[in-house]
Amino acid sequence: QVQLVESGGGLVQAGGSLRLSCAASGSIFGIKTRGWYRQAPGNQRELVADITRDGSTNYADSVKGRFTISGDNAKNTVYLQMNGLKPEDTAVYYCRVTTIWYDYWGQGTQVTVSS
């Protein structure tokens, strides 16, 4: 069973930075996209950023210019560098890997930004 394990969440002050990591426990074949979603209490889960196998990226308007998604194929890991964090960024962040066969989701990591 392949699992995605997130790490790097925590509590930071507004304006601070965090780097989230999502590592796959096993090999995932046929990857189409890797991405990050977030969900705040009472809200729907929303796309934060994703990246295709060829390196094309997509960001939510609310994070564009502040967040950067990247991947390390050798380590089978996807990252989300978050700079200039705002209280509105507070949420549980989930990594997602889509393949031609299946979608994988991580368990989520809490990010809390204090004002």
Short mmCIF file of C-alpha atoms in Angstrom, two decimals:
data_model
loop_
_atom_site.label_atom_id
_atom_site.label_comp_id
_atom_site.label_asym_id
_atom_site.label_seq_id
_atom_site.Cartn_x
_atom_site.Cartn_y
_atom_site.Cartn_z
CA GLN A 1 0.00 0.00 0.00
CA VAL A 2 1.43 3.35 -1.05
CA GLN A 3 1.09 6.13 1.49
CA LEU A 4 1.79 9.84 1.31
CA VAL A 5 3.23 11.26 4.52
CA GLU A 6 3.23 15.01 5.09
CA SER A 7 5.53 16.85 7.43
CA GLY A 8 6.68 20.38 8.15
CA GLY A 9 3.51 21.93 9.48
CA GLY A 10 3.42 23.96 12.64
CA LEU A 11 2.67 27.28 14.25
CA VAL A 12 4.26 30.44 12.87
CA GLN A 13 3.79 34.17 13.14
CA ALA A 14 2.34 36.12 10.25
CA GLY A 15 5.05 36.85 7.73
CA GLY A 16 6.94 33.69 8.58
CA SER A 17 7.77 30.70 6.44
CA LEU A 18 7.25 26.97 6.45
CA ARG A 19 8.28 24.20 4.11
CA LEU A 20 5.95 21.26 3.78
CA SER A 21 7.14 17.89 2.54
CA CYS A 22 5.17 14.96 1.24
CA ALA A 23 7.00 11.69 0.79
CA ALA A 24 5.62 8.55 -0.78
CA SER A 25 6.24 5.34 1.11
CA GLY A 26 6.52 3.40 -2.11
CA SER A 27 6.97 3.86 -5.80
CA ILE A 28 4.12 5.51 -7.66
CA PHE A 29 3.92 4.89 -11.36
CA GLY A 30 2.17 6.88 -14.03
CA ILE A 31 2.18 10.19 -12.16
CA LYS A 32 0.27 13.00 -13.83
CA THR A 33 0.28 15.72 -11.19
CA ARG A 34 1.49 16.34 -7.66
CA GLY A 35 -0.11 18.98 -5.56
CA TRP A 36 -1.17 20.52 -2.30
CA TYR A 37 -4.66 21.23 -1.07
CA ARG A 38 -5.85 22.82 2.13
CA GLN A 39 -8.98 22.83 4.20
CA ALA A 40 -9.86 25.27 6.96
CA PRO A 41 -12.54 24.44 9.54
CA GLY A 42 -15.98 24.79 8.01
CA ASN A 43 -14.61 25.28 4.52
CA GLN A 44 -14.27 23.07 1.49
CA ARG A 45 -10.94 21.64 0.48
CA GLU A 46 -9.27 23.85 -2.09
CA LEU A 47 -6.34 23.55 -4.42
CA VAL A 48 -3.27 25.46 -3.31
CA ALA A 49 -0.77 24.44 -5.96
CA ASP A 50 0.06 21.57 -8.25
CA ILE A 51 2.80 20.57 -10.63
CA THR A 52 2.76 18.29 -13.63
CA ARG A 53 5.40 15.76 -14.52
CA ASP A 54 6.88 18.14 -17.06
CA GLY A 55 7.18 20.90 -14.47
CA SER A 56 4.18 23.07 -15.27
CA THR A 57 2.78 24.68 -12.13
CA ASN A 58 -0.55 26.09 -11.09
CA TYR A 59 -1.31 28.20 -8.01
CA ALA A 60 -4.37 29.53 -6.32
CA ASP A 61 -4.61 33.28 -6.73
CA SER A 62 -4.45 33.71 -2.97
CA VAL A 63 -0.98 32.16 -2.72
CA LYS A 64 0.60 33.07 -6.02
CA GLY A 65 3.89 34.86 -5.47
CA ARG A 66 4.20 33.57 -1.91
CA PHE A 67 4.15 29.78 -2.26
CA THR A 68 6.31 27.57 -4.44
CA ILE A 69 5.69 23.94 -5.26
CA SER A 70 8.51 21.65 -6.29
CA GLY A 71 9.31 17.99 -6.51
CA ASP A 72 12.30 15.75 -6.08
CA ASN A 73 11.78 12.67 -8.17
CA ALA A 74 14.84 10.95 -6.75
CA LYS A 75 13.43 11.26 -3.23
CA ASN A 76 9.86 10.65 -4.36
CA THR A 77 8.88 13.80 -2.51
CA VAL A 78 6.91 16.95 -3.25
CA TYR A 79 7.44 20.21 -1.37
CA LEU A 80 5.53 23.37 -0.71
CA GLN A 81 7.61 26.37 0.31
CA MET A 82 5.35 28.90 1.99
CA ASN A 83 6.63 32.42 2.52
CA GLY A 84 4.90 35.53 3.76
CA LEU A 85 2.34 33.45 5.60
CA LYS A 86 -0.94 35.07 6.55
CA PRO A 87 -3.55 34.07 9.14
CA GLU A 88 -5.82 33.23 6.21
CA ASP A 89 -3.40 30.44 5.30
CA THR A 90 -4.30 28.56 8.47
CA ALA A 91 -5.61 25.15 7.46
CA VAL A 92 -4.82 21.48 7.24
CA TYR A 93 -2.66 20.94 4.19
CA TYR A 94 -2.95 17.74 2.19
CA CYS A 95 -0.69 16.45 -0.52
CA ARG A 96 -2.13 14.70 -3.52
CA VAL A 97 -0.65 12.63 -6.30
CA THR A 98 -2.74 11.79 -9.32
CA THR A 99 -1.91 8.98 -11.68
CA ILE A 100 -3.55 7.55 -14.74
CA TRP A 101 -4.91 4.83 -12.46
CA TYR A 102 -5.52 6.29 -9.03
CA ASP A 103 -5.39 9.36 -6.81
CA TYR A 104 -3.38 9.31 -3.58
CA TRP A 105 -3.97 11.60 -0.61
CA GLY A 106 -1.91 12.27 2.46
CA GLN A 107 -3.30 12.47 5.97
CA GLY A 108 -2.71 16.20 6.25
CA THR A 109 -0.49 18.46 8.29
CA GLN A 110 -1.71 21.44 10.32
CA VAL A 111 -0.47 24.91 9.49
CA THR A 112 -1.42 27.67 11.89
CA VAL A 113 -0.46 31.29 11.30
CA SER A 114 -0.94 33.70 14.17
CA SER A 115 -1.56 37.41 13.69
#
